[in-house]
PDB file of C-alpha atoms in Angstrom:
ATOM      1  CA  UNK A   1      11.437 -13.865  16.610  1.00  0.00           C
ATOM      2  CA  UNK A   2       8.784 -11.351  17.096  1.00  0.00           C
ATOM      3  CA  UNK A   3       9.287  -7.692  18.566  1.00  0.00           C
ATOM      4  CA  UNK A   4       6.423  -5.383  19.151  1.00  0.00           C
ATOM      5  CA  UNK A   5       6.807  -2.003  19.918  1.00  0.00           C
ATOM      6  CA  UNK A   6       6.557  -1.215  23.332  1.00  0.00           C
ATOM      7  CA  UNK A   7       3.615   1.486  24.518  1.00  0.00           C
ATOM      8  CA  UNK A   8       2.215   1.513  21.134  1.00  0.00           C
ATOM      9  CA  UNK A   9      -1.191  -0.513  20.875  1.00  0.00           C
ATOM     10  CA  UNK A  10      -1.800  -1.980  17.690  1.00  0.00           C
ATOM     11  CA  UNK A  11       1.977  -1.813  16.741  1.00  0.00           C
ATOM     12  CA  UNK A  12       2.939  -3.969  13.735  1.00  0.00           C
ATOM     13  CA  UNK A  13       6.394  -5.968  13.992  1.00  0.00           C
ATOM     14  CA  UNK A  14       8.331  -6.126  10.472  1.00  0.00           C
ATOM     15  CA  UNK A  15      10.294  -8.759   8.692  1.00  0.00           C
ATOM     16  CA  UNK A  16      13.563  -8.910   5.848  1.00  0.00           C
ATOM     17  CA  UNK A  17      13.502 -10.285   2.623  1.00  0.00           C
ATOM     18  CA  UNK A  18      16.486 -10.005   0.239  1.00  0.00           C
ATOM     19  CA  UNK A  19      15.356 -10.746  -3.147  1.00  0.00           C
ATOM     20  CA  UNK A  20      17.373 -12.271  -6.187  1.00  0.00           C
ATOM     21  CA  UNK A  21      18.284  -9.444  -8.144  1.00  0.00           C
ATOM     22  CA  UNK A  22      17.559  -6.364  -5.477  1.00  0.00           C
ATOM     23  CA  UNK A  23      20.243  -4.997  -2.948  1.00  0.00           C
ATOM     24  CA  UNK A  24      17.564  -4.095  -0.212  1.00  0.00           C
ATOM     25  CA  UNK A  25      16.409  -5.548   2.773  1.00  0.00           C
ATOM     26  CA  UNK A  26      12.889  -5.564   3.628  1.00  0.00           C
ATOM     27  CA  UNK A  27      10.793  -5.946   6.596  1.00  0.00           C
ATOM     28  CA  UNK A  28       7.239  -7.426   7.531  1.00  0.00           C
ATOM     29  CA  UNK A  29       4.621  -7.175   9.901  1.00  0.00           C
ATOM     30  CA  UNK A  30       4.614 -10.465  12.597  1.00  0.00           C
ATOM     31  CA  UNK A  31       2.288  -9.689  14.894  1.00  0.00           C
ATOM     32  CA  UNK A  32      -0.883  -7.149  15.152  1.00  0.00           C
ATOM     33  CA  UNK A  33      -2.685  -6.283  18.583  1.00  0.00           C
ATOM     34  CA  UNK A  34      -5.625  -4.210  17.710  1.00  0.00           C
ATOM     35  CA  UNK A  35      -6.674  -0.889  19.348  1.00  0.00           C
ATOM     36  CA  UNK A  36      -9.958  -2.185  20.189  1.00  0.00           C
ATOM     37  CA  UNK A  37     -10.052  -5.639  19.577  1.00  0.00           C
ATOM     38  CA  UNK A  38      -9.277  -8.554  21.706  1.00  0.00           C
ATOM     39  CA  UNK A  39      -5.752  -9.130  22.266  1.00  0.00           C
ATOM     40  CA  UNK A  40      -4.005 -10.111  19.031  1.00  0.00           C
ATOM     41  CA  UNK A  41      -1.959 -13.101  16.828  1.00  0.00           C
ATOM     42  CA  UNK A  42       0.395 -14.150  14.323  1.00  0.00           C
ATOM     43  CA  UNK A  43       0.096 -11.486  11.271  1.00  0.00           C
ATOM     44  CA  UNK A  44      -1.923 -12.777   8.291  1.00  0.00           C
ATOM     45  CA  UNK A  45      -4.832 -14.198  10.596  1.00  0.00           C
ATOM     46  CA  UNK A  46      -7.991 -12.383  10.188  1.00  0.00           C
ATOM     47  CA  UNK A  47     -11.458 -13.816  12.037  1.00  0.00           C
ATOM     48  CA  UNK A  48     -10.118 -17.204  11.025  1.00  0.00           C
ATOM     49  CA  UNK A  49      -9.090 -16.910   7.463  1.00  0.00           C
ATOM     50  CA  UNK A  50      -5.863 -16.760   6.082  1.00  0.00           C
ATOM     51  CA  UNK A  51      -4.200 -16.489   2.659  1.00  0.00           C
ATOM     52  CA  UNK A  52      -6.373 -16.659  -0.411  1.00  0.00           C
ATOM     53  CA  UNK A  53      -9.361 -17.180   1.519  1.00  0.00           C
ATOM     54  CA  UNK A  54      -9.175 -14.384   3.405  1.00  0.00           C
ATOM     55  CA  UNK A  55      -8.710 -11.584   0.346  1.00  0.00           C
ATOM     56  CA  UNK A  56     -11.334 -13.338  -1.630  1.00  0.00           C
ATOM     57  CA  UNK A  57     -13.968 -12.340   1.750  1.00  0.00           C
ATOM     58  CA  UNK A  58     -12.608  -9.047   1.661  1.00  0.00           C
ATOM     59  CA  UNK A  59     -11.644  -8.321  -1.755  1.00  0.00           C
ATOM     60  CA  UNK A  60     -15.510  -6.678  -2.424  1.00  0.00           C
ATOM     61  CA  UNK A  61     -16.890  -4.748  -5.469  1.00  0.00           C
ATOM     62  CA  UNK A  62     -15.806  -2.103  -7.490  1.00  0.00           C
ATOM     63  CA  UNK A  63     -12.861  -1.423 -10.275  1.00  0.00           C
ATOM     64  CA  UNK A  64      -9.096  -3.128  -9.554  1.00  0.00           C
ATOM     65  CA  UNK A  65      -7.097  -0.884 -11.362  1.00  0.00           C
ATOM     66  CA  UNK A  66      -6.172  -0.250 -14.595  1.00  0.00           C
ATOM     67  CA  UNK A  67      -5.990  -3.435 -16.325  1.00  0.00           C
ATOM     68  CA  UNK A  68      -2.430  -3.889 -17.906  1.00  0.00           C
ATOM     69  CA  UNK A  69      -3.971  -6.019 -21.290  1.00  0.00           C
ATOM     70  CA  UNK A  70      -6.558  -3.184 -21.845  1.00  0.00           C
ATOM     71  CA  UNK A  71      -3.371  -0.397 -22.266  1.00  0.00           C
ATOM     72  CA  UNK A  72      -4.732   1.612 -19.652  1.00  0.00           C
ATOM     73  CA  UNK A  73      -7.650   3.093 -21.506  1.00  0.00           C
ATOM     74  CA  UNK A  74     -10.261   5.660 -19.837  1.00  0.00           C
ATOM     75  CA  UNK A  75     -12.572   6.535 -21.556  1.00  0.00           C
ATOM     76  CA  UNK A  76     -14.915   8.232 -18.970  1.00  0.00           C
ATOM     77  CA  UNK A  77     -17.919   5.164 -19.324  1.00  0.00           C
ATOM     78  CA  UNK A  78     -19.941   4.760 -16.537  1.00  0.00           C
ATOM     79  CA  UNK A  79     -19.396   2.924 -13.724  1.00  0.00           C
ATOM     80  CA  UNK A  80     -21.667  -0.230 -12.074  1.00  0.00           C
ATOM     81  CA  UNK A  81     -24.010   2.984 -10.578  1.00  0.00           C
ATOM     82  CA  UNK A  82     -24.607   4.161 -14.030  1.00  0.00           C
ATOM     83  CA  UNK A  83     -22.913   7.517 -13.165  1.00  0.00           C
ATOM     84  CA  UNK A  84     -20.377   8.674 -15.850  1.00  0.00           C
ATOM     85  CA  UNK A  85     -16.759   8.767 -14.507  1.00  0.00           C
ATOM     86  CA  UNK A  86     -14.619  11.876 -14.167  1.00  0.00           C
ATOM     87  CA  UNK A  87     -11.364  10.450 -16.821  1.00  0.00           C
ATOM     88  CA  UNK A  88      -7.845   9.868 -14.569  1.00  0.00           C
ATOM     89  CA  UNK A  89      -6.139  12.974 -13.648  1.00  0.00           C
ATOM     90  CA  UNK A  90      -2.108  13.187 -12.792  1.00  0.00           C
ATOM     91  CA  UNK A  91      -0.695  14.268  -9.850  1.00  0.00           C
ATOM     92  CA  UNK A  92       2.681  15.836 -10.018  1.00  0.00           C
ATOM     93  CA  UNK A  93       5.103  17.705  -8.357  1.00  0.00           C
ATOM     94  CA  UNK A  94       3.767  21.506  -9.251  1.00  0.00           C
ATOM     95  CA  UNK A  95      -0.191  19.617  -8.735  1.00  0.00           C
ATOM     96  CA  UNK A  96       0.711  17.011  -5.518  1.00  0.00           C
ATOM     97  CA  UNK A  97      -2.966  17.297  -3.746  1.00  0.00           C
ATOM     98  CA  UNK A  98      -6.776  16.225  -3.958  1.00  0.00           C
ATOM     99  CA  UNK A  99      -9.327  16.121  -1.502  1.00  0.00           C
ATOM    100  CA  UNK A 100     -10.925  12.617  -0.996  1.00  0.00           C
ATOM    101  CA  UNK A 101     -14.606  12.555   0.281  1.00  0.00           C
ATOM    102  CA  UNK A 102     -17.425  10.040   0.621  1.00  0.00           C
ATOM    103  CA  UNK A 103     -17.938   6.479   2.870  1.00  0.00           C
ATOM    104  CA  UNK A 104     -17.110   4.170   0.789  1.00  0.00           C
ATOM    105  CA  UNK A 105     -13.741   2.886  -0.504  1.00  0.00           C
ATOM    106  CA  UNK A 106     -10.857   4.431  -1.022  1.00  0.00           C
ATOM    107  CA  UNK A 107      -8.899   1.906  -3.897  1.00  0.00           C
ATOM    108  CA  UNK A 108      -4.990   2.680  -4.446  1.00  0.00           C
ATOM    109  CA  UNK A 109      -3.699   0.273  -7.425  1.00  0.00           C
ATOM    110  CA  UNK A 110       0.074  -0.685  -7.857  1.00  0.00           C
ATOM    111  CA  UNK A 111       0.642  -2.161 -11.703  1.00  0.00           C
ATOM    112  CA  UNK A 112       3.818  -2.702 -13.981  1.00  0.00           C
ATOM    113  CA  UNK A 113       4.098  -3.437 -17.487  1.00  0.00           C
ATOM    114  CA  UNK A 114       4.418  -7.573 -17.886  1.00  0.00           C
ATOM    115  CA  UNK A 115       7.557  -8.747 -18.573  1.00  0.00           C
ATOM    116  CA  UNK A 116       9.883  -7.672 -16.166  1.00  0.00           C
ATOM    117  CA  UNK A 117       9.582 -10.965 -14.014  1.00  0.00           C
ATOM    118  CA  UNK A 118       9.874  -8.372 -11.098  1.00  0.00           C
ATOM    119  CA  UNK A 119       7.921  -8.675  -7.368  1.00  0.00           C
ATOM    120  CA  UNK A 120       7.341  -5.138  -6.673  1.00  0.00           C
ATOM    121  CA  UNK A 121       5.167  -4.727  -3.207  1.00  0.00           C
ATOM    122  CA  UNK A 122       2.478  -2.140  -2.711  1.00  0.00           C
ATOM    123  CA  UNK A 123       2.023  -1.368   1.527  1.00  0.00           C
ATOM    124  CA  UNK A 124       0.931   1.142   4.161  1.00  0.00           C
ATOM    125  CA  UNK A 125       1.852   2.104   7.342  1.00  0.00           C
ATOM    126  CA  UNK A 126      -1.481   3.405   9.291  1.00  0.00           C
ATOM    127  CA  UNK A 127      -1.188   5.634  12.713  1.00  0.00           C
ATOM    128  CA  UNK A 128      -4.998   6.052  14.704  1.00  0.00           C
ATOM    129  CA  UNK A 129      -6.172   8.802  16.478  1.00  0.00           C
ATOM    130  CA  UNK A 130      -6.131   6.503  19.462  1.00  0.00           C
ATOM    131  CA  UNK A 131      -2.289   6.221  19.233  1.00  0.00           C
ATOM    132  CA  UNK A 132      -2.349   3.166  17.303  1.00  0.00           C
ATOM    133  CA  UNK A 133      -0.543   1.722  14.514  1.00  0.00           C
ATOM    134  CA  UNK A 134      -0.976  -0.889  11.866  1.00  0.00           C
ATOM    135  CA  UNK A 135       1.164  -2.190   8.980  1.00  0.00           C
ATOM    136  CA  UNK A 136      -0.503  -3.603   6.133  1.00  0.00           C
ATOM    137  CA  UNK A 137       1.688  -5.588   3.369  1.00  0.00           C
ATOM    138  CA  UNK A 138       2.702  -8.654   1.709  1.00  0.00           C
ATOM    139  CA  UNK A 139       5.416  -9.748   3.314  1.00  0.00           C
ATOM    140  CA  UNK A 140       4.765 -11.161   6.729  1.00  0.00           C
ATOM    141  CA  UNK A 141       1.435 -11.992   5.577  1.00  0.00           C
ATOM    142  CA  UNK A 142      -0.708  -8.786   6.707  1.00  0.00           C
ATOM    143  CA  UNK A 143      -3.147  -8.210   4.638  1.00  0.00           C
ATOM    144  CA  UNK A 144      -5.515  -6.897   7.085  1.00  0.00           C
ATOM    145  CA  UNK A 145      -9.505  -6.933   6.811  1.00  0.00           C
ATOM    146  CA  UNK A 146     -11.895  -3.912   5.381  1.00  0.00           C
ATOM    147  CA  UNK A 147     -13.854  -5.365   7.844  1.00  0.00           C
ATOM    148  CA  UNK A 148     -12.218  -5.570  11.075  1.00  0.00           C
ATOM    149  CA  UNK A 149      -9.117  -3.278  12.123  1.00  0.00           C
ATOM    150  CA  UNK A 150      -7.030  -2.477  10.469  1.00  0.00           C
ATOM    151  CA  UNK A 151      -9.926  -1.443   8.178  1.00  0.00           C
ATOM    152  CA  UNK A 152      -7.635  -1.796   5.063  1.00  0.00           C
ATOM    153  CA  UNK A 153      -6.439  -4.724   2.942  1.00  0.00           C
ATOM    154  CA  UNK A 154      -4.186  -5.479   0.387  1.00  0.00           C
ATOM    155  CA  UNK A 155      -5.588  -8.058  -2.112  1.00  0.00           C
ATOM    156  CA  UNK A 156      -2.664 -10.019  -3.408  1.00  0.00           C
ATOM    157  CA  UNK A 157       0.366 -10.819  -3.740  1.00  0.00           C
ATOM    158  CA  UNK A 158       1.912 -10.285  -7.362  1.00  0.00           C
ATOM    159  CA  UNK A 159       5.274 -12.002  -7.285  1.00  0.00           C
ATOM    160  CA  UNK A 160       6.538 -11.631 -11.394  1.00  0.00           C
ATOM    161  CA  UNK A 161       3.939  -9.025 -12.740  1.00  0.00           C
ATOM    162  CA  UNK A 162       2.075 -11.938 -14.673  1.00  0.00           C
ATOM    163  CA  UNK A 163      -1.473 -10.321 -12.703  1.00  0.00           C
ATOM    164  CA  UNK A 164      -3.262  -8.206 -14.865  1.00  0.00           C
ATOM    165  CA  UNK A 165      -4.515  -5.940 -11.942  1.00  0.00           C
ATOM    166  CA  UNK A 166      -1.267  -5.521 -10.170  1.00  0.00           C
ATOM    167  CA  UNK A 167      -2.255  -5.253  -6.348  1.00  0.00           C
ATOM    168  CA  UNK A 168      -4.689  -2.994  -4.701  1.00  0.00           C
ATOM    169  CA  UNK A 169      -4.658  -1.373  -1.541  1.00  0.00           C
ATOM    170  CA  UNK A 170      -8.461  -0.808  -0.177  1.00  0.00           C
ATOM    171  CA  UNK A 171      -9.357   1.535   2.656  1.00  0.00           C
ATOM    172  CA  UNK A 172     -12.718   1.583   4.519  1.00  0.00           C
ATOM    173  CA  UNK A 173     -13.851   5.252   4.473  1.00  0.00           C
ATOM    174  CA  UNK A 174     -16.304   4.339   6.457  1.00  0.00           C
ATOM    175  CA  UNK A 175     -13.772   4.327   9.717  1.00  0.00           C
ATOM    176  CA  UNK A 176     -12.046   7.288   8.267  1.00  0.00           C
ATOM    177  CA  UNK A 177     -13.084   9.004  11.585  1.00  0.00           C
ATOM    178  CA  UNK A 178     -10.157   6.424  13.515  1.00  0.00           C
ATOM    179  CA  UNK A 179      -7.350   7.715  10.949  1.00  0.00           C
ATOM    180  CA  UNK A 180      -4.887  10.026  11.738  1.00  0.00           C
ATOM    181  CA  UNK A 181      -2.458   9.264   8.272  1.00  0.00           C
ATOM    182  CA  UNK A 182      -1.701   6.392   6.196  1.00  0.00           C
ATOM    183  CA  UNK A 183       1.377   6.589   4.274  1.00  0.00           C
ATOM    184  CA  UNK A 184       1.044   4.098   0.970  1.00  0.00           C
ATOM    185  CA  UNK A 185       4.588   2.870  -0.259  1.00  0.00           C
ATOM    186  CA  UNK A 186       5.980   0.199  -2.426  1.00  0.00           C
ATOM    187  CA  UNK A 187       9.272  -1.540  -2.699  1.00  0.00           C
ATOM    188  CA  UNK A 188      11.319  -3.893  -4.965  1.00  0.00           C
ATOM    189  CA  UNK A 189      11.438  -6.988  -3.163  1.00  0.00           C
ATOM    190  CA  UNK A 190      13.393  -9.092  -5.972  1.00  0.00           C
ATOM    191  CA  UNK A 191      13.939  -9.125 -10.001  1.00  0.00           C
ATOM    192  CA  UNK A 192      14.986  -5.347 -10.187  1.00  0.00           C
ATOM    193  CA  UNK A 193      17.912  -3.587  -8.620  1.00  0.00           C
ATOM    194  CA  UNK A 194      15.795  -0.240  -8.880  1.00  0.00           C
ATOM    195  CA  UNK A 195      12.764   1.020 -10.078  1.00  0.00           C
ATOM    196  CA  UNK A 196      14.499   2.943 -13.050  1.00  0.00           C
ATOM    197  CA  UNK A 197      13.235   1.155 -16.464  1.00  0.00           C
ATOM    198  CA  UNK A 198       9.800  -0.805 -14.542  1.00  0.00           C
ATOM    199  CA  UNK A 199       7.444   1.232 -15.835  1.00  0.00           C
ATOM    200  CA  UNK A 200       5.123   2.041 -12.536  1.00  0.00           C
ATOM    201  CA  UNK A 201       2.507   3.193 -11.429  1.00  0.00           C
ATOM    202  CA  UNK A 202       0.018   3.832  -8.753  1.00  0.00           C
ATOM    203  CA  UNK A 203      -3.662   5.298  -9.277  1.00  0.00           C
ATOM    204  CA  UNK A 204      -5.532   6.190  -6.147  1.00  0.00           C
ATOM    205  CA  UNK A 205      -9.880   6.039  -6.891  1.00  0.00           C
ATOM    206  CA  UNK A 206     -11.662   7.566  -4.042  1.00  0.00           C
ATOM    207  CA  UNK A 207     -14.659   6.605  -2.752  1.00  0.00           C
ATOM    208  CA  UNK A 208     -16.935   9.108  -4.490  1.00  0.00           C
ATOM    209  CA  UNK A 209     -16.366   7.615  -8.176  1.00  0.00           C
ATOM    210  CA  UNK A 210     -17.737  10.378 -10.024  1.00  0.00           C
ATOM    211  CA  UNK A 211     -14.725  12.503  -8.693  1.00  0.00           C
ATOM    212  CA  UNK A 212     -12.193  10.241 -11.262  1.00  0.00           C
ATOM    213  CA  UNK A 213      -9.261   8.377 -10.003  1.00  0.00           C
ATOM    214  CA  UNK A 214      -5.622   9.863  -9.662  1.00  0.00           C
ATOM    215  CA  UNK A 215      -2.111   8.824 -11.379  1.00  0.00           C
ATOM    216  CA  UNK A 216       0.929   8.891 -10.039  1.00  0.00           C
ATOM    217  CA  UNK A 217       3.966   7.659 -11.821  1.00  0.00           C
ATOM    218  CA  UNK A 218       6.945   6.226 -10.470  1.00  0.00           C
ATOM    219  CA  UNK A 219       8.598   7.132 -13.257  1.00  0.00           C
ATOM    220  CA  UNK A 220      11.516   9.303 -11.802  1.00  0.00           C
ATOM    221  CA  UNK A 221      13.895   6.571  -9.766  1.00  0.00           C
ATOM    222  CA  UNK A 222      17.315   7.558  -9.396  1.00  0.00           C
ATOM    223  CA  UNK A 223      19.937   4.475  -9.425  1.00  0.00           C
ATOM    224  CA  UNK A 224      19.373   2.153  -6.877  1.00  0.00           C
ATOM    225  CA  UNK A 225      16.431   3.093  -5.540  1.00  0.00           C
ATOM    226  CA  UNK A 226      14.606  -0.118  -3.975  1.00  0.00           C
ATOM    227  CA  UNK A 227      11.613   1.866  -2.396  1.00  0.00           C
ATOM    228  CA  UNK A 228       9.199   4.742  -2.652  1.00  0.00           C
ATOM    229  CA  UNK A 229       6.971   6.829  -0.319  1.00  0.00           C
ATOM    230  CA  UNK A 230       4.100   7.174  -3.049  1.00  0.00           C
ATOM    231  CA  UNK A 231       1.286   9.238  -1.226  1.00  0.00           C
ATOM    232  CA  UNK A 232       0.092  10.564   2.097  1.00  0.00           C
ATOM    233  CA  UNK A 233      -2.892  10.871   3.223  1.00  0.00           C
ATOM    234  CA  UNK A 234      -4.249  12.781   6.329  1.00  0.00           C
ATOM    235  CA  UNK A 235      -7.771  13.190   8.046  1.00  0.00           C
ATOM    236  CA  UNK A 236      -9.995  16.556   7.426  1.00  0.00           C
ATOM    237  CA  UNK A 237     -13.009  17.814   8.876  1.00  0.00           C
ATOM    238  CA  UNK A 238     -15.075  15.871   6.415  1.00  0.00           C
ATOM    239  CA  UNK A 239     -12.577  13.561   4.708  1.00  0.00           C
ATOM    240  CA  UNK A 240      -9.099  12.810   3.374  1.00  0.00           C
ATOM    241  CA  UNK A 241      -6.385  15.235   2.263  1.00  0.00           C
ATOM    242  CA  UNK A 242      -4.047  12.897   0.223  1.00  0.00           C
ATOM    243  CA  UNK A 243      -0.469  14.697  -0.863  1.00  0.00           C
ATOM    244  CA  UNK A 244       1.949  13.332  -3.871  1.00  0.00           C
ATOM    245  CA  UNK A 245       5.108  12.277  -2.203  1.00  0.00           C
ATOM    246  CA  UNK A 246       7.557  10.127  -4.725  1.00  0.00           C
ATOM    247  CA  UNK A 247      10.257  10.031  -1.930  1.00  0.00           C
ATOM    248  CA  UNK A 248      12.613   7.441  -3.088  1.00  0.00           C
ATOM    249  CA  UNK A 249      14.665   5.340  -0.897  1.00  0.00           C
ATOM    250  CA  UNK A 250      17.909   3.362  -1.279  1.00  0.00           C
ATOM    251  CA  UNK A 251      17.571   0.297   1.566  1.00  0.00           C
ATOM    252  CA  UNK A 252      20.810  -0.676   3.247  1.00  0.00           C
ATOM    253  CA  UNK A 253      22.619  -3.532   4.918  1.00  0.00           C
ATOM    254  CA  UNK A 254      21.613  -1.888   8.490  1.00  0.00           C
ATOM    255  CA  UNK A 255      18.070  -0.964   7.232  1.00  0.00           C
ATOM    256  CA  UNK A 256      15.398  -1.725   5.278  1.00  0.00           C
ATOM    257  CA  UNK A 257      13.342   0.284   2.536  1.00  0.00           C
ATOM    258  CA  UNK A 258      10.312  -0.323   5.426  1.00  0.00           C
ATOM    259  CA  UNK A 259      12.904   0.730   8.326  1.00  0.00           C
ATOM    260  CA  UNK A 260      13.866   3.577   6.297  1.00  0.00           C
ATOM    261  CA  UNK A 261      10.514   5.182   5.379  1.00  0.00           C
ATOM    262  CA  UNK A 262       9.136   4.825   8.875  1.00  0.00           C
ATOM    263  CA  UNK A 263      12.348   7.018  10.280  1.00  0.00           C
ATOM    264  CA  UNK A 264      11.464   9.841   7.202  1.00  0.00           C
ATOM    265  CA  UNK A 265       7.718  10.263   8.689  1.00  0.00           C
ATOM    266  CA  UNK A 266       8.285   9.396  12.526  1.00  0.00           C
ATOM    267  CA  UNK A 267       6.210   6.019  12.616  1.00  0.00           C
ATOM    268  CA  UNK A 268       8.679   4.593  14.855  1.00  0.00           C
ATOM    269  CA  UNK A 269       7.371   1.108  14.670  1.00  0.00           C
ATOM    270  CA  UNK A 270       9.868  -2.112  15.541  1.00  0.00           C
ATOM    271  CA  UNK A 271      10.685  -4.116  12.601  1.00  0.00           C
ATOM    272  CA  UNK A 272      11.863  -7.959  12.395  1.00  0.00           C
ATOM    273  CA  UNK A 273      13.695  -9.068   9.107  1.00  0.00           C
ATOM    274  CA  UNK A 274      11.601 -11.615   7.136  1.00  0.00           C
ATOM    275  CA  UNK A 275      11.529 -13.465   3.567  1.00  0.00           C
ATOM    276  CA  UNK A 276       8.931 -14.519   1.669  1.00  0.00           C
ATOM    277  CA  UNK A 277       8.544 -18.369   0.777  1.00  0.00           C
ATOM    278  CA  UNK A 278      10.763 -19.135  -3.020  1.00  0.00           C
ATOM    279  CA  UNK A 279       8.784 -18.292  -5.653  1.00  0.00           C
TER     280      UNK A 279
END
């Protein structure tokens, strides 16, 4: 079944997955219509590619993440440009904010220690200046396009931790004009019944490299909480203002960590339950 939201062009539909070993429901996109693009189809379809095919043609350039088999290491060495990186600063509750500038991309990494045999999934909701709205996660197979609208897309799909990058989130500054927010969240979809003991994190590289990526760890869960509202992020004159959150959430029988988040930050998108295929 598919439910849009009604008087909201380029609202995202959202399904349910309950996953072995997590007490949440969650919700993914089914269907995108675009704010100005023709008309719209099943989520996960992008200019004709889907799956695999379609990440690889819009995975592009530039750094992944931390990789989990290096230990995280920064060492400040310079990038592809030849221009020395800025080393990762932490954003925290008494230090939440940083200004993100430049038209390039703006790269937010999910990762988790190996081991855990957990699917954790990194997602954002996006609202446009037009009034539009776009969902852009795993499940229900919207990955979106750089591209194309939504102008942000999610890479992968790491379903037990064995990837080495985690999953990225990549947003095209060069539309950052069309943005009004994006909220970037992730949930526990199955293996974990909380994030307590997983070991998280998600570091946010702006588009201007020299300026150093951003930590933020999800390192604070209280019990049972399946979900987290990591970061927002908010157009300014001549970029992106892009706030610490760590709002955790607990998911429900009547609602799901997606459901849940969208009511906190008055999205009000329509969400469809949905699972993802056995791993």
């Amino acid at each position: 079944m598919i439910r849009l939201g009604a008087g909201k062009r380029g609202t995202d539909g959202t399904p349910d997955g309950t996953g072995d070993g997590a007490s949440t429901r969650a919700s993914g996109p089914t269907a995108d219509r675009t704010p100005d693009g023709p008309g719209g189809g099943p989520a996960g379809r992008d200019g004709g590619l889907r799956g695999r095919d379609r990440r690889a043609a819009e995975r592009g350039g530039g750094s992944r993440g931390t990789d989990r088999r290096s230990g995280g290491r920064d060492d400040g060495r310079s990038g592809p440009s030849g221009q020395r990186q800025k080393p990762r600063s932490l954003l925290t509750r008494g230090s939440p904010t940083v200004r993100l500038t430049g038209r390039g991309v703006l790269q937010v990494n999910l990762n988790w220690p190996p081991g855990h045999d957990v699917d954790l999934d990194l997602g954002c909701l996006i609202e446009f200046t037009d009034g539009g709205q776009a969902v852009v996660q795993a499940l229900g197979d919207a990955y979106g396009s750089l591209t194309s609208w939504p102008y942000a897309a999610l890479d992968q799909d790491d379903r037990t931790g064995a990837a080495s990058d985690g999953e990225t989130l990549r947003v095209s500054m060069e539309h950052r004009a069309r943005f009004r927010r994006l909220l970037i969240y992730a949930y526990v979809y199955e293996g974990a019944v909380d994030f307590r003991r997983l070991g998280a994190t998600a570091e946010i590289t702006g588009p201007d490299r020299s300026g150093g990526s951003h930590r933020i760890l999800l390192d604070d869960s209280p019990p049972g909480a399946v979900a987290c509202a990591i970061a927002l992020v908010a157009a300014e004159r001549d970029g992106l203002a892009m706030r610490r959150e760590v709002r955790w959430f607990t998911g429900s029988q009547e609602l799901s960590p997606q459901e849940q988040i969208d009511h906190a930050y008055g999205y009000g998108m329509t969400w469809v339950s949905m699972t993802k295929p056995p791993r």
